[in-house]
mmCIF file of C-alpha atoms in Angstrom:
data_model
loop_
_atom_site.group_PDB
_atom_site.id
_atom_site.type_symbol
_atom_site.label_atom_id
_atom_site.label_comp_id
_atom_site.label_asym_id
_atom_site.label_seq_id
_atom_site.Cartn_x
_atom_site.Cartn_y
_atom_site.Cartn_z
ATOM 1 C CA ASN C 219 58.006 167.819 158.407
ATOM 2 C CA LEU C 220 59.312 169.067 154.757
ATOM 3 C CA SER C 221 56.886 166.448 153.274
ATOM 4 C CA GLY C 222 56.650 167.665 149.251
ATOM 5 C CA ALA C 223 59.260 170.667 149.866
ATOM 6 C CA ASN C 224 60.780 172.056 146.501
ATOM 7 C CA LEU C 225 64.767 171.527 147.308
ATOM 8 C CA SER C 226 65.671 171.114 143.848
ATOM 9 C CA GLY C 227 69.393 172.457 143.925
ATOM 10 C CA ALA C 228 69.423 173.372 147.529
ATOM 11 C CA ASN C 229 72.495 173.259 149.589
ATOM 12 C CA LEU C 230 72.344 171.099 152.775
ATOM 13 C CA SER C 231 75.651 169.926 152.943
ATOM 14 C CA GLY C 232 76.626 168.687 156.068
ATOM 15 C CA ALA C 233 72.746 169.281 157.642
ATOM 16 C CA ASN C 234 71.849 167.477 159.984
ATOM 17 C CA LEU C 235 67.945 165.757 158.967
ATOM 18 C CA SER C 236 68.372 162.486 161.067
ATOM 19 C CA GLY C 237 64.894 161.947 161.292
ATOM 20 C CA ALA C 238 63.284 164.617 158.781
ATOM 21 C CA ASN C 239 59.841 163.604 156.905
ATOM 22 C CA LEU C 240 61.141 164.984 153.408
ATOM 23 C CA SER C 241 58.245 161.934 151.754
ATOM 24 C CA GLU C 242 57.675 163.367 147.992
ATOM 25 C CA ALA C 243 60.068 166.150 148.759
ATOM 26 C CA ASN C 244 61.593 167.607 145.370
ATOM 27 C CA LEU C 245 65.458 167.328 145.876
ATOM 28 C CA ARG C 246 66.341 166.485 142.701
ATOM 29 C CA GLY C 247 70.498 168.227 142.035
ATOM 30 C CA ALA C 248 70.712 169.010 145.760
ATOM 31 C CA ASN C 249 73.939 168.715 147.073
ATOM 32 C CA LEU C 250 73.382 166.590 150.325
ATOM 33 C CA SER C 251 76.929 165.341 150.417
ATOM 34 C CA GLY C 252 77.988 164.771 154.015
ATOM 35 C CA ALA C 253 74.344 165.747 155.244
ATOM 36 C CA ASN C 254 73.337 162.904 158.520
ATOM 37 C CA LEU C 255 69.741 161.503 156.747
ATOM 38 C CA SER C 256 69.959 158.554 159.627
ATOM 39 C CA GLU C 257 65.531 157.601 159.754
ATOM 40 C CA ALA C 258 64.963 160.185 157.153
ATOM 41 C CA ASN C 259 61.593 159.507 155.650
ATOM 42 C CA LEU C 260 62.759 159.774 152.016
ATOM 43 C CA SER C 261 59.879 157.863 150.603
ATOM 44 C CA GLY C 262 58.637 158.906 147.184
ATOM 45 C CA ALA C 263 61.751 161.766 147.250
ATOM 46 C CA ASN C 264 63.432 163.151 144.349
ATOM 47 C CA LEU C 265 66.307 162.400 144.771
ATOM 48 C CA SER C 266 67.902 162.634 141.007
ATOM 49 C CA TRP C 267 71.694 163.936 139.806
ATOM 50 C CA ALA C 268 71.073 165.041 143.802
ATOM 51 C CA ASP C 269 75.005 164.313 145.890
ATOM 52 C CA LEU C 270 74.966 162.021 148.172
ATOM 53 C CA SER C 271 78.343 161.730 148.870
ATOM 54 C CA GLU C 272 79.174 160.705 152.728
ATOM 55 C CA ALA C 273 75.924 161.191 153.901
ATOM 56 C CA ASN C 274 74.288 159.283 156.296
ATOM 57 C CA LEU C 275 71.621 156.915 155.107
ATOM 58 C CA ARG C 276 71.311 154.432 157.728
ATOM 59 C CA GLY C 277 67.796 153.104 159.000
ATOM 60 C CA ALA C 278 66.645 156.184 156.047
ATOM 61 C CA ASN C 279 63.071 155.136 154.183
ATOM 62 C CA LEU C 280 64.385 155.377 150.441
ATOM 63 C CA SER C 281 61.464 153.218 149.290
ATOM 64 C CA GLY C 282 60.529 154.339 146.057
ATOM 65 C CA ALA C 283 62.775 157.282 145.955
ATOM 66 C CA ASN C 284 64.217 158.734 142.519
ATOM 67 C CA LEU C 285 67.290 157.675 142.510
ATOM 68 C CA SER C 286 68.541 158.035 139.263
ATOM 69 C CA GLY C 287 71.753 159.704 139.215
ATOM 70 C CA ALA C 288 72.301 160.747 142.389
ATOM 71 C CA LYS C 289 76.598 160.654 143.091
ATOM 72 C CA GLY C 290 78.269 158.469 146.145
ATOM 73 C CA ILE C 291 75.506 155.697 146.247
ATOM 74 C CA ILE C 292 74.968 152.346 144.637
ATOM 75 C CA TYR C 293 71.818 150.896 143.371
ATOM 76 C CA ALA C 294 69.931 149.084 141.632
ATOM 77 C CA GLN C 295 65.604 148.690 141.375
ATOM 78 C CA VAL C 296 64.229 145.808 139.292
ATOM 79 C CA SER C 297 60.169 146.097 138.897
ATOM 80 C CA PHE C 298 57.353 143.565 139.037
ATOM 81 C CA ASN C 299 55.197 141.854 136.420
ATOM 82 C CA TRP C 300 54.128 139.242 137.744
ATOM 83 C CA HIS C 301 50.073 138.837 138.644
ATOM 84 C CA GLY C 302 49.650 140.684 141.565
ATOM 85 C CA GLU C 303 53.689 142.040 142.100
ATOM 86 C CA ARG C 304 52.576 144.549 138.777
ATOM 87 C CA GLY C 305 53.978 148.291 139.499
ATOM 88 C CA ARG C 306 55.910 147.517 142.412
ATOM 89 C CA GLN C 307 59.955 148.045 142.485
ATOM 90 C CA LEU C 308 62.390 146.782 144.528
ATOM 91 C CA SER C 309 65.378 148.690 145.130
ATOM 92 C CA ALA C 310 68.304 147.799 147.254
ATOM 93 C CA VAL C 311 70.410 150.615 147.627
ATOM 94 C CA LYS C 312 74.447 150.345 149.284
ATOM 95 C CA ILE C 313 76.229 151.879 151.802
ATOM 96 C CA GLY C 314 79.645 151.097 152.536
ATOM 97 C CA GLU C 315 79.277 147.164 152.324
ATOM 98 C CA GLU C 316 75.939 147.453 153.833
ATOM 99 C CA VAL C 317 73.022 146.354 151.350
ATOM 100 C CA PHE C 318 69.637 147.460 152.528
ATOM 101 C CA LEU C 319 66.506 146.839 150.899
ATOM 102 C CA PHE C 320 63.005 148.835 149.870
ATOM 103 C CA CYS C 321 59.489 148.042 148.396
ATOM 104 C CA GLY C 322 56.496 149.118 149.690
ATOM 105 C CA CYS C 323 56.131 149.612 153.229
ATOM 106 C CA PHE C 324 58.863 146.940 153.026
ATOM 107 C CA LYS C 325 62.967 147.996 154.863
ATOM 108 C CA GLY C 326 65.228 145.859 155.455
ATOM 109 C CA SER C 327 68.390 143.830 154.816
ATOM 110 C CA GLU C 328 68.662 140.698 152.024
ATOM 111 C CA ASP C 329 68.336 138.493 155.671
ATOM 112 C CA ASP C 330 64.769 140.364 156.514
ATOM 113 C CA LEU C 331 63.628 139.983 152.611
ATOM 114 C CA LYS C 332 64.077 136.399 152.985
ATOM 115 C CA LYS C 333 62.175 135.555 156.075
ATOM 116 C CA TYR C 334 59.443 138.513 154.487
ATOM 117 C CA ILE C 335 59.247 135.863 151.797
ATOM 118 C CA ARG C 336 59.140 133.081 153.355
ATOM 119 C CA ASP C 337 56.490 133.997 155.086
ATOM 120 C CA SER C 338 54.142 134.999 152.619
ATOM 121 C CA LYS C 339 51.384 134.042 150.145
ATOM 122 C CA GLU C 340 53.000 131.145 147.729
ATOM 123 C CA GLU C 341 51.459 132.548 144.720
ATOM 124 C CA TYR C 342 54.331 135.829 145.363
ATOM 125 C CA ILE C 343 57.148 133.486 146.384
ATOM 126 C CA ALA C 344 58.458 133.334 143.366
ATOM 127 C CA SER C 345 58.554 136.785 141.733
ATOM 128 C CA ARG C 346 59.756 138.280 145.066
ATOM 129 C CA THR C 347 62.976 135.782 144.937
ATOM 130 C CA SER C 348 63.543 136.568 141.150
ATOM 131 C CA ALA C 349 63.360 140.314 142.497
ATOM 132 C CA LEU C 350 65.187 139.320 145.576
ATOM 133 C CA ASN C 351 67.385 137.432 142.812
ATOM 134 C CA ALA C 352 67.952 139.746 140.211
ATOM 135 C CA VAL C 353 68.509 143.515 142.103
ATOM 136 C CA MET C 354 71.351 141.493 144.751
ATOM 137 C CA SER C 355 72.709 140.344 141.070
ATOM 138 C CA LEU C 356 73.063 144.356 140.185
ATOM 139 C CA ILE C 357 74.281 145.829 143.164
ATOM 140 C CA LYS C 358 76.916 143.723 143.577
ATOM 141 C CA ILE C 359 78.211 144.396 139.807
#
């Protein structure tokens, strides 16, 4: 459990952090190249300027994580401004050819999010669909 830990600038290259709780951790500028972060909880973590080259992020929770300037990944984020959705962000992370999406407590694939949207209250369907379309367009650039 490294929740809230200050690991700014730490060299964690190749570390096995599979399943670790790194929620709200400060990993700014950390070297996580080749690290195993599969199934890790990185929600709310500061990963700005971190090196994530060849890191295993499969199944990791990146909801609310700051990925600005991170190396080795492709990501995109959009914010919601519609009534009832204000303040939410939808994040997409591309690992290899797979795209993983995170928003609040949601984490899954594009198909998973489409199903989630279909099952949403009618008033949220348009805004959530717009956010999904925008982030998928951005991640494919």
